[in-house]
Amino acid sequence: MATMRAARLNLSNPSSPTLSVEDVEKPTPGTGEVLVKVEAAGVCLSDVHLARGYFAKPRLLVGDTVTLGHETAGTVAEAGPGVTAWKPGDRVVLQAGEVRDGQVWTRGVDYDGGWAEYALARQDTLVALPDSIPFEQGAIIPDAVSTPWGAITATAHVGPAQSVGVWGIGGLGAHAVQLLRAIGACPIIAIDPSPAARERALAFGADLALDSADPELRATIRTATGGLGLEYAFDFAGVTPVRDQALRQLAPGGKLVLVGLSGQPITIENSTRFQSAQYQLLGHYGSPEESVAQLIRLEAGGRLNFARSISGVMGLEEAAEAVERLEKKVGDPIRIVLRPSL
């Protein structure tokens, strides 16, 4: 039996999971499947939350153990029977999930992901990665970039010259700022308590970067938007105080888009004001299937650049350390990437 190394999360005790790098059986691609040699895999805050037991055990997961990693890029190692579109050596990015019987399954959550030497993927969940894009940058496009892209373009439908607030300038929020700049939103106002995050927001294209604790926050936003408030507010932090604060900054008819996951109840402190101002509350998860291909084309065409998003590259055996670094914000990372070859 051929084996490989993989970072496995044991969820037999969902409130206290254990993460370890182990030898497991190397997958064999079945009909319509492709075996990918993993070159790079992103470490997401969702991975941290799952590894720390902040989420309930995934309801679609079969068994108690899963290989983490929903952001993956690599080369085709073997094509299974019936696969004609891919051949060994092709550079690819794996979608962060797939639809099975009308239900979305998330890679690295509901089934084995990319924190391993090899990953199995259905042939229609692969997207070609040009030689011009390094594996580290290609790997983070599913989720870290495609989720804010989907939130902006498919859920909120933000247009040019519309005012937008972005709360939480981490792995998703930083890319949201860059993407909003690319589509012409104006002004783009970033809100985060971290000075380093605010500096990053300005570097990524925000017009203003404000401290969420600033007592003049509301007045500053009103001045920047001609007294109206924000047409859109995005919550990438996933915490109740952010949602409450963002809602208070909306212009009449404004939209609050929830992207960050929290598991906490959604409350509206003044429902009469919410209704009379005709606010809208929109939930967002993941991204449309075409998002990854769109973003790859935009980066390959020079419209976007994700090089500065790679905060560190670590070996697969250091997966637990990578989780800890992201959790504790060591070095204020946007994305840490695992490379099995290191």
mmCIF file of C-alpha atoms in Angstrom:
data_model
loop_
_atom_site.group_PDB
_atom_site.id
_atom_site.type_symbol
_atom_site.label_atom_id
_atom_site.label_comp_id
_atom_site.label_asym_id
_atom_site.label_seq_id
_atom_site.Cartn_x
_atom_site.Cartn_y
_atom_site.Cartn_z
ATOM 1 C CA MET A 1 0.000 0.000 0.000
ATOM 2 C CA ALA A 2 1.408 3.381 -1.020
ATOM 3 C CA THR A 3 1.317 6.003 1.727
ATOM 4 C CA MET A 4 1.643 9.770 2.031
ATOM 5 C CA ARG A 5 1.868 12.382 4.765
ATOM 6 C CA ALA A 6 -1.272 14.311 5.701
ATOM 7 C CA ALA A 7 -2.357 16.728 8.445
ATOM 8 C CA ARG A 8 -5.327 14.979 10.016
ATOM 9 C CA LEU A 9 -7.833 16.524 12.407
ATOM 10 C CA ASN A 10 -9.490 14.071 14.769
ATOM 11 C CA LEU A 11 -12.968 15.257 15.760
ATOM 12 C CA SER A 12 -14.034 12.348 17.945
ATOM 13 C CA ASN A 13 -14.218 14.995 20.689
ATOM 14 C CA PRO A 14 -15.506 17.993 18.672
ATOM 15 C CA SER A 15 -14.904 20.476 21.502
ATOM 16 C CA SER A 16 -11.232 19.472 21.735
ATOM 17 C CA PRO A 17 -9.975 18.187 18.342
ATOM 18 C CA THR A 18 -6.418 16.938 17.846
ATOM 19 C CA LEU A 19 -4.265 17.785 14.826
ATOM 20 C CA SER A 20 -1.367 15.539 13.798
ATOM 21 C CA VAL A 21 0.653 14.835 10.663
ATOM 22 C CA GLU A 22 0.412 11.126 9.893
ATOM 23 C CA ASP A 23 1.113 8.476 7.285
ATOM 24 C CA VAL A 24 -2.126 7.630 5.492
ATOM 25 C CA GLU A 25 -3.026 5.657 2.410
ATOM 26 C CA LYS A 26 -2.324 7.527 -0.811
ATOM 27 C CA PRO A 27 -5.610 7.934 -2.707
ATOM 28 C CA THR A 28 -6.268 6.262 -6.046
ATOM 29 C CA PRO A 29 -8.398 8.268 -8.496
ATOM 30 C CA GLY A 30 -11.650 6.644 -9.522
ATOM 31 C CA THR A 31 -13.770 7.323 -12.581
ATOM 32 C CA GLY A 32 -13.879 11.060 -13.292
ATOM 33 C CA GLU A 33 -11.337 11.834 -10.570
ATOM 34 C CA VAL A 34 -7.830 13.322 -10.608
ATOM 35 C CA LEU A 35 -4.997 12.825 -8.140
ATOM 36 C CA VAL A 36 -3.139 16.088 -7.556
ATOM 37 C CA LYS A 37 0.365 16.409 -6.123
ATOM 38 C CA VAL A 38 -0.050 19.277 -3.694
ATOM 39 C CA GLU A 39 2.446 22.100 -4.167
ATOM 40 C CA ALA A 40 0.829 24.664 -1.861
ATOM 41 C CA ALA A 41 -2.111 24.831 0.559
ATOM 42 C CA GLY A 42 -3.398 27.901 2.383
ATOM 43 C CA VAL A 43 -4.040 28.105 6.118
ATOM 44 C CA CYS A 44 -7.345 29.867 6.746
ATOM 45 C CA LEU A 45 -8.890 31.186 9.949
ATOM 46 C CA SER A 46 -11.690 28.675 9.386
ATOM 47 C CA ASP A 47 -9.063 25.929 9.673
ATOM 48 C CA VAL A 48 -7.999 27.461 12.985
ATOM 49 C CA HIS A 49 -11.583 27.566 14.244
ATOM 50 C CA LEU A 50 -12.170 23.951 13.232
ATOM 51 C CA ALA A 51 -8.896 22.822 14.797
ATOM 52 C CA ARG A 52 -9.703 24.617 18.047
ATOM 53 C CA GLY A 53 -13.219 23.200 18.334
ATOM 54 C CA TYR A 54 -15.012 26.507 17.789
ATOM 55 C CA PHE A 55 -17.248 24.924 15.158
ATOM 56 C CA ALA A 56 -19.479 21.915 15.582
ATOM 57 C CA LYS A 57 -18.390 18.679 13.925
ATOM 58 C CA PRO A 58 -19.192 18.968 10.181
ATOM 59 C CA ARG A 59 -22.519 17.254 9.649
ATOM 60 C CA LEU A 60 -21.554 15.814 6.254
ATOM 61 C CA LEU A 61 -18.240 14.344 7.417
ATOM 62 C CA VAL A 62 -18.116 10.560 7.332
ATOM 63 C CA GLY A 63 -16.154 9.318 10.359
ATOM 64 C CA ASP A 64 -14.253 11.378 12.905
ATOM 65 C CA THR A 65 -11.116 12.388 11.001
ATOM 66 C CA VAL A 66 -10.497 14.726 8.064
ATOM 67 C CA THR A 67 -7.467 16.124 6.242
ATOM 68 C CA LEU A 68 -7.717 19.901 6.549
ATOM 69 C CA GLY A 69 -7.189 22.430 3.750
ATOM 70 C CA HIS A 70 -9.678 23.995 1.343
ATOM 71 C CA GLU A 71 -7.156 26.219 -0.473
ATOM 72 C CA THR A 72 -5.013 23.988 -2.684
ATOM 73 C CA ALA A 73 -2.843 24.167 -5.809
ATOM 74 C CA GLY A 74 -0.575 21.592 -7.410
ATOM 75 C CA THR A 75 0.125 19.447 -10.443
ATOM 76 C CA VAL A 76 -1.867 16.555 -11.814
ATOM 77 C CA ALA A 77 -0.169 13.308 -10.752
ATOM 78 C CA GLU A 78 -2.657 10.813 -12.184
ATOM 79 C CA ALA A 79 -5.930 10.973 -14.109
ATOM 80 C CA GLY A 80 -8.594 8.386 -13.353
ATOM 81 C CA PRO A 81 -10.716 6.499 -15.903
ATOM 82 C CA GLY A 82 -12.835 8.761 -18.099
ATOM 83 C CA VAL A 83 -10.740 11.883 -17.491
ATOM 84 C CA THR A 84 -9.738 13.525 -20.766
ATOM 85 C CA ALA A 85 -9.377 17.209 -19.852
ATOM 86 C CA TRP A 86 -6.361 16.765 -17.555
ATOM 87 C CA LYS A 87 -3.009 15.041 -17.894
ATOM 88 C CA PRO A 88 -0.028 14.491 -15.585
ATOM 89 C CA GLY A 89 1.987 17.663 -15.091
ATOM 90 C CA ASP A 90 -0.895 20.104 -15.586
ATOM 91 C CA ARG A 91 -0.791 22.965 -13.091
ATOM 92 C CA VAL A 92 -4.154 23.313 -11.322
ATOM 93 C CA VAL A 93 -6.080 24.980 -8.529
ATOM 94 C CA LEU A 94 -8.722 22.982 -6.680
ATOM 95 C CA GLN A 95 -12.119 24.500 -5.985
ATOM 96 C CA ALA A 96 -12.810 24.837 -2.255
ATOM 97 C CA GLY A 97 -15.734 22.461 -2.513
ATOM 98 C CA GLU A 98 -18.161 20.672 -4.776
ATOM 99 C CA VAL A 99 -21.877 20.087 -5.155
ATOM 100 C CA ARG A 100 -23.168 16.591 -4.446
ATOM 101 C CA ASP A 101 -26.867 15.877 -4.948
ATOM 102 C CA GLY A 102 -27.674 19.578 -4.712
ATOM 103 C CA GLN A 103 -25.694 20.073 -1.500
ATOM 104 C CA VAL A 104 -22.389 21.956 -1.120
ATOM 105 C CA TRP A 105 -19.560 19.926 0.404
ATOM 106 C CA THR A 106 -16.493 21.863 1.577
ATOM 107 C CA ARG A 107 -13.021 20.458 0.927
ATOM 108 C CA GLY A 108 -11.008 19.979 4.089
ATOM 109 C CA VAL A 109 -14.189 20.119 6.180
ATOM 110 C CA ASP A 110 -16.709 17.627 4.834
ATOM 111 C CA TYR A 111 -14.121 15.553 2.973
ATOM 112 C CA ASP A 112 -10.322 15.343 2.775
ATOM 113 C CA GLY A 113 -8.522 18.512 1.730
ATOM 114 C CA GLY A 114 -5.106 19.707 0.661
ATOM 115 C CA TRP A 115 -2.924 19.610 3.766
ATOM 116 C CA ALA A 116 -1.276 16.496 2.378
ATOM 117 C CA GLU A 117 1.224 15.365 -0.209
ATOM 118 C CA TYR A 118 -1.622 14.418 -2.548
ATOM 119 C CA ALA A 119 -5.272 15.384 -2.850
ATOM 120 C CA LEU A 120 -8.115 13.736 -4.719
ATOM 121 C CA ALA A 121 -10.460 15.931 -6.767
ATOM 122 C CA ARG A 122 -13.379 15.507 -9.114
ATOM 123 C CA GLN A 123 -12.266 16.518 -12.602
ATOM 124 C CA ASP A 124 -14.804 19.339 -12.875
ATOM 125 C CA THR A 125 -13.493 20.984 -9.691
ATOM 126 C CA LEU A 126 -10.075 21.776 -11.167
ATOM 127 C CA VAL A 127 -9.100 25.099 -12.722
ATOM 128 C CA ALA A 128 -5.970 25.530 -14.864
ATOM 129 C CA LEU A 129 -3.204 27.619 -13.286
ATOM 130 C CA PRO A 130 -0.926 29.489 -15.718
ATOM 131 C CA ASP A 131 2.844 29.222 -15.367
ATOM 132 C CA SER A 132 2.953 32.941 -14.569
ATOM 133 C CA ILE A 133 1.197 32.472 -11.213
ATOM 134 C CA PRO A 134 3.208 30.803 -8.415
ATOM 135 C CA PHE A 135 1.544 27.891 -6.621
ATOM 136 C CA GLU A 136 1.456 29.828 -3.333
ATOM 137 C CA GLN A 137 -0.618 32.586 -4.899
ATOM 138 C CA GLY A 138 -2.815 30.200 -6.859
ATOM 139 C CA ALA A 139 -3.603 28.155 -3.750
ATOM 140 C CA ILE A 140 -5.183 31.054 -1.832
ATOM 141 C CA ILE A 141 -7.516 32.145 -4.617
ATOM 142 C CA PRO A 142 -10.224 29.659 -3.584
ATOM 143 C CA ASP A 143 -11.727 31.220 -0.439
ATOM 144 C CA ALA A 144 -9.195 33.894 0.597
ATOM 145 C CA VAL A 145 -9.853 35.796 -2.624
ATOM 146 C CA SER A 146 -12.893 34.140 -4.200
ATOM 147 C CA THR A 147 -15.083 34.490 -1.090
ATOM 148 C CA PRO A 148 -14.801 38.308 -0.899
ATOM 149 C CA TRP A 149 -15.058 38.431 -4.699
ATOM 150 C CA GLY A 150 -18.325 36.490 -4.561
ATOM 151 C CA ALA A 151 -19.608 38.629 -1.699
ATOM 152 C CA ILE A 152 -18.857 41.827 -3.611
ATOM 153 C CA THR A 153 -19.982 40.822 -7.091
ATOM 154 C CA ALA A 154 -22.586 38.079 -6.676
ATOM 155 C CA THR A 155 -24.250 38.784 -3.317
ATOM 156 C CA ALA A 156 -23.959 42.553 -2.874
ATOM 157 C CA HIS A 157 -23.569 43.588 -6.541
ATOM 158 C CA VAL A 158 -21.383 46.574 -5.642
ATOM 159 C CA GLY A 159 -20.932 48.991 -8.538
ATOM 160 C CA PRO A 160 -18.488 51.784 -9.418
ATOM 161 C CA ALA A 161 -18.469 54.904 -7.216
ATOM 162 C CA GLN A 162 -20.547 53.265 -4.482
ATOM 163 C CA SER A 163 -19.476 53.774 -0.872
ATOM 164 C CA VAL A 164 -18.303 50.709 1.025
ATOM 165 C CA GLY A 165 -17.120 49.941 4.542
ATOM 166 C CA VAL A 166 -14.990 46.861 5.233
ATOM 167 C CA TRP A 167 -14.796 45.604 8.826
ATOM 168 C CA GLY A 168 -11.928 43.196 9.583
ATOM 169 C CA ILE A 169 -8.805 43.520 7.425
ATOM 170 C CA GLY A 170 -7.515 39.979 7.763
ATOM 171 C CA GLY A 171 -7.197 37.266 5.123
ATOM 172 C CA LEU A 172 -10.575 37.999 3.525
ATOM 173 C CA GLY A 173 -10.988 41.682 4.292
ATOM 174 C CA ALA A 174 -7.597 42.677 2.876
ATOM 175 C CA HIS A 175 -8.504 41.063 -0.428
ATOM 176 C CA ALA A 176 -11.949 42.671 -0.315
ATOM 177 C CA VAL A 177 -10.285 46.089 -0.220
ATOM 178 C CA GLN A 178 -8.105 45.214 -3.210
ATOM 179 C CA LEU A 179 -11.064 43.824 -5.164
ATOM 180 C CA LEU A 180 -13.311 46.788 -4.358
ATOM 181 C CA ARG A 181 -10.579 49.085 -5.634
ATOM 182 C CA ALA A 182 -10.405 47.051 -8.839
ATOM 183 C CA ILE A 183 -14.133 47.423 -9.546
ATOM 184 C CA GLY A 184 -14.148 51.151 -8.797
ATOM 185 C CA ALA A 185 -15.968 51.393 -5.449
ATOM 186 C CA CYS A 186 -15.506 54.810 -3.835
ATOM 187 C CA PRO A 187 -14.887 55.629 -1.083
ATOM 188 C CA ILE A 188 -13.540 52.410 0.409
ATOM 189 C CA ILE A 189 -13.369 52.743 4.197
ATOM 190 C CA ALA A 190 -11.569 50.036 6.198
ATOM 191 C CA ILE A 191 -12.307 49.583 9.905
ATOM 192 C CA ASP A 192 -10.068 47.522 12.203
ATOM 193 C CA PRO A 193 -8.697 47.952 15.751
ATOM 194 C CA SER A 194 -5.199 46.854 14.673
ATOM 195 C CA PRO A 195 -2.831 49.618 13.472
ATOM 196 C CA ALA A 196 -0.994 47.058 11.289
ATOM 197 C CA ALA A 197 -4.275 45.997 9.682
ATOM 198 C CA ARG A 198 -5.174 49.608 8.978
ATOM 199 C CA GLU A 199 -1.802 50.209 7.347
ATOM 200 C CA ARG A 200 -2.353 47.106 5.246
ATOM 201 C CA ALA A 201 -5.785 48.362 4.190
ATOM 202 C CA LEU A 202 -4.287 51.608 2.899
ATOM 203 C CA ALA A 203 -1.576 49.682 1.045
ATOM 204 C CA PHE A 204 -4.265 47.485 -0.562
ATOM 205 C CA GLY A 205 -6.268 50.485 -1.772
ATOM 206 C CA ALA A 206 -8.536 51.786 0.982
ATOM 207 C CA ASP A 207 -9.281 55.509 0.900
ATOM 208 C CA LEU A 208 -9.559 55.660 4.692
ATOM 209 C CA ALA A 209 -8.565 53.254 7.469
ATOM 210 C CA LEU A 210 -10.268 53.849 10.818
ATOM 211 C CA ASP A 211 -10.026 52.405 14.307
ATOM 212 C CA SER A 212 -13.302 50.743 15.319
ATOM 213 C CA ALA A 213 -12.876 52.323 18.787
ATOM 214 C CA ASP A 214 -12.546 55.866 17.407
ATOM 215 C CA PRO A 215 -15.332 58.000 18.953
ATOM 216 C CA GLU A 216 -15.375 60.059 15.749
ATOM 217 C CA LEU A 217 -15.913 56.987 13.543
ATOM 218 C CA ARG A 218 -19.495 57.819 12.614
ATOM 219 C CA ALA A 219 -18.733 61.483 11.931
ATOM 220 C CA THR A 220 -15.721 60.576 9.782
ATOM 221 C CA ILE A 221 -17.735 58.112 7.721
ATOM 222 C CA ARG A 222 -20.533 60.636 7.276
ATOM 223 C CA THR A 223 -18.061 63.281 6.089
ATOM 224 C CA ALA A 224 -16.421 60.850 3.641
ATOM 225 C CA THR A 225 -19.814 59.873 2.175
ATOM 226 C CA GLY A 226 -21.285 63.361 1.825
ATOM 227 C CA GLY A 227 -23.387 62.983 4.965
ATOM 228 C CA LEU A 228 -25.239 59.896 3.720
ATOM 229 C CA GLY A 229 -23.476 56.923 5.272
ATOM 230 C CA LEU A 230 -22.374 53.709 3.591
ATOM 231 C CA GLU A 231 -24.219 52.057 0.763
ATOM 232 C CA TYR A 232 -22.572 48.745 1.698
ATOM 233 C CA ALA A 233 -20.954 47.433 4.867
ATOM 234 C CA PHE A 234 -19.090 44.104 4.865
ATOM 235 C CA ASP A 235 -18.476 42.165 8.069
ATOM 236 C CA PHE A 236 -15.398 39.974 7.573
ATOM 237 C CA ALA A 237 -14.731 39.691 11.316
ATOM 238 C CA GLY A 238 -17.778 37.621 12.231
ATOM 239 C CA VAL A 239 -18.373 39.196 15.644
ATOM 240 C CA THR A 240 -21.563 40.752 17.014
ATOM 241 C CA PRO A 241 -20.092 44.188 17.957
ATOM 242 C CA VAL A 242 -18.864 44.623 14.381
ATOM 243 C CA ARG A 243 -22.295 43.860 12.978
ATOM 244 C CA ASP A 244 -23.948 46.294 15.370
ATOM 245 C CA GLN A 245 -21.447 49.031 14.538
ATOM 246 C CA ALA A 246 -21.614 48.441 10.780
ATOM 247 C CA LEU A 247 -25.396 48.571 10.755
ATOM 248 C CA ARG A 248 -25.329 52.015 12.370
ATOM 249 C CA GLN A 249 -23.124 53.382 9.560
ATOM 250 C CA LEU A 250 -25.485 52.542 6.695
ATOM 251 C CA ALA A 251 -27.181 55.076 4.475
ATOM 252 C CA PRO A 252 -30.932 54.655 3.904
ATOM 253 C CA GLY A 253 -31.396 51.525 1.801
ATOM 254 C CA GLY A 254 -27.892 50.355 2.689
ATOM 255 C CA LYS A 255 -26.864 46.715 2.802
ATOM 256 C CA LEU A 256 -24.991 44.858 5.531
ATOM 257 C CA VAL A 257 -23.245 41.778 4.123
ATOM 258 C CA LEU A 258 -22.234 39.061 6.610
ATOM 259 C CA VAL A 259 -19.183 37.114 5.421
ATOM 260 C CA GLY A 260 -17.253 36.275 8.597
ATOM 261 C CA LEU A 261 -18.587 33.196 10.388
ATOM 262 C CA SER A 262 -19.469 33.462 14.067
ATOM 263 C CA GLY A 263 -22.177 30.974 15.044
ATOM 264 C CA GLN A 264 -23.749 33.733 17.166
ATOM 265 C CA PRO A 265 -27.374 34.933 16.909
ATOM 266 C CA ILE A 266 -28.092 37.886 14.639
ATOM 267 C CA THR A 267 -29.830 40.673 16.533
ATOM 268 C CA ILE A 268 -31.260 43.983 15.351
ATOM 269 C CA GLU A 269 -31.432 46.440 18.233
ATOM 270 C CA ASN A 270 -33.972 48.761 16.600
ATOM 271 C CA SER A 271 -36.188 46.907 14.150
ATOM 272 C CA THR A 272 -38.362 49.972 13.497
ATOM 273 C CA ARG A 273 -35.353 51.964 12.308
ATOM 274 C CA PHE A 274 -34.149 48.962 10.303
ATOM 275 C CA GLN A 275 -37.471 48.782 8.480
ATOM 276 C CA SER A 276 -38.073 52.492 8.050
ATOM 277 C CA ALA A 277 -34.557 52.986 6.634
ATOM 278 C CA GLN A 278 -35.142 49.954 4.391
ATOM 279 C CA TYR A 279 -31.857 48.373 5.320
ATOM 280 C CA GLN A 280 -31.008 44.958 3.933
ATOM 281 C CA LEU A 281 -29.174 42.120 5.667
ATOM 282 C CA LEU A 282 -27.409 39.703 3.306
ATOM 283 C CA GLY A 283 -25.662 36.459 4.215
ATOM 284 C CA HIS A 284 -22.774 35.209 2.110
ATOM 285 C CA TYR A 285 -20.842 31.935 1.990
ATOM 286 C CA GLY A 286 -18.192 30.762 -0.471
ATOM 287 C CA SER A 287 -18.327 31.903 -4.068
ATOM 288 C CA PRO A 288 -19.880 31.010 -7.433
ATOM 289 C CA GLU A 289 -18.068 28.263 -9.310
ATOM 290 C CA GLU A 290 -16.750 30.648 -11.961
ATOM 291 C CA SER A 291 -15.084 32.977 -9.438
ATOM 292 C CA VAL A 292 -11.767 31.110 -9.235
ATOM 293 C CA ALA A 293 -11.319 31.095 -13.019
ATOM 294 C CA GLN A 294 -12.212 34.798 -13.196
ATOM 295 C CA LEU A 295 -9.662 35.708 -10.549
ATOM 296 C CA ILE A 296 -6.935 33.617 -12.158
ATOM 297 C CA ARG A 297 -7.542 35.457 -15.438
ATOM 298 C CA LEU A 298 -7.419 38.810 -13.662
ATOM 299 C CA GLU A 299 -4.133 38.003 -11.938
ATOM 300 C CA ALA A 300 -2.601 36.501 -15.087
ATOM 301 C CA GLY A 301 -3.683 39.641 -16.967
ATOM 302 C CA GLY A 302 -1.993 41.943 -14.463
ATOM 303 C CA ARG A 303 -5.205 43.409 -13.030
ATOM 304 C CA LEU A 304 -4.583 41.878 -9.584
ATOM 305 C CA ASN A 305 -1.485 40.818 -7.670
ATOM 306 C CA PHE A 306 -1.616 38.466 -4.694
ATOM 307 C CA ALA A 307 2.139 38.262 -4.067
ATOM 308 C CA ARG A 308 1.976 40.432 -0.944
ATOM 309 C CA SER A 309 -0.764 38.208 0.496
ATOM 310 C CA ILE A 310 1.710 35.388 1.208
ATOM 311 C CA SER A 311 2.920 36.107 4.731
ATOM 312 C CA GLY A 312 4.917 32.930 5.194
ATOM 313 C CA VAL A 313 5.608 29.488 3.724
ATOM 314 C CA MET A 314 5.975 26.481 6.016
ATOM 315 C CA GLY A 315 6.368 22.738 5.598
ATOM 316 C CA LEU A 316 3.497 20.289 6.007
ATOM 317 C CA GLU A 317 5.068 18.904 9.170
ATOM 318 C CA GLU A 318 4.686 22.408 10.672
ATOM 319 C CA ALA A 319 0.898 22.490 10.198
ATOM 320 C CA ALA A 320 0.164 22.753 13.931
ATOM 321 C CA GLU A 321 2.642 25.625 14.258
ATOM 322 C CA ALA A 322 1.055 27.388 11.282
ATOM 323 C CA VAL A 323 -2.358 27.132 12.970
ATOM 324 C CA GLU A 324 -0.923 28.621 16.161
ATOM 325 C CA ARG A 325 0.806 31.456 14.292
ATOM 326 C CA LEU A 326 -2.411 32.417 12.527
ATOM 327 C CA GLU A 327 -4.477 32.106 15.689
ATOM 328 C CA LYS A 328 -2.087 34.340 17.667
ATOM 329 C CA LYS A 329 -1.466 36.633 14.671
ATOM 330 C CA VAL A 330 2.281 36.160 14.910
ATOM 331 C CA GLY A 331 3.728 38.553 12.339
ATOM 332 C CA ASP A 332 0.195 39.764 11.501
ATOM 333 C CA PRO A 333 -0.224 37.274 8.618
ATOM 334 C CA ILE A 334 -2.672 37.547 5.732
ATOM 335 C CA ARG A 335 -2.118 33.971 4.549
ATOM 336 C CA ILE A 336 0.362 31.316 5.648
ATOM 337 C CA VAL A 337 0.913 28.605 3.043
ATOM 338 C CA LEU A 338 1.987 25.008 3.611
ATOM 339 C CA ARG A 339 4.298 23.347 1.077
ATOM 340 C CA PRO A 340 4.576 19.543 1.448
ATOM 341 C CA SER A 341 7.855 19.562 -0.468
ATOM 342 C CA LEU A 342 9.651 21.573 2.244
#
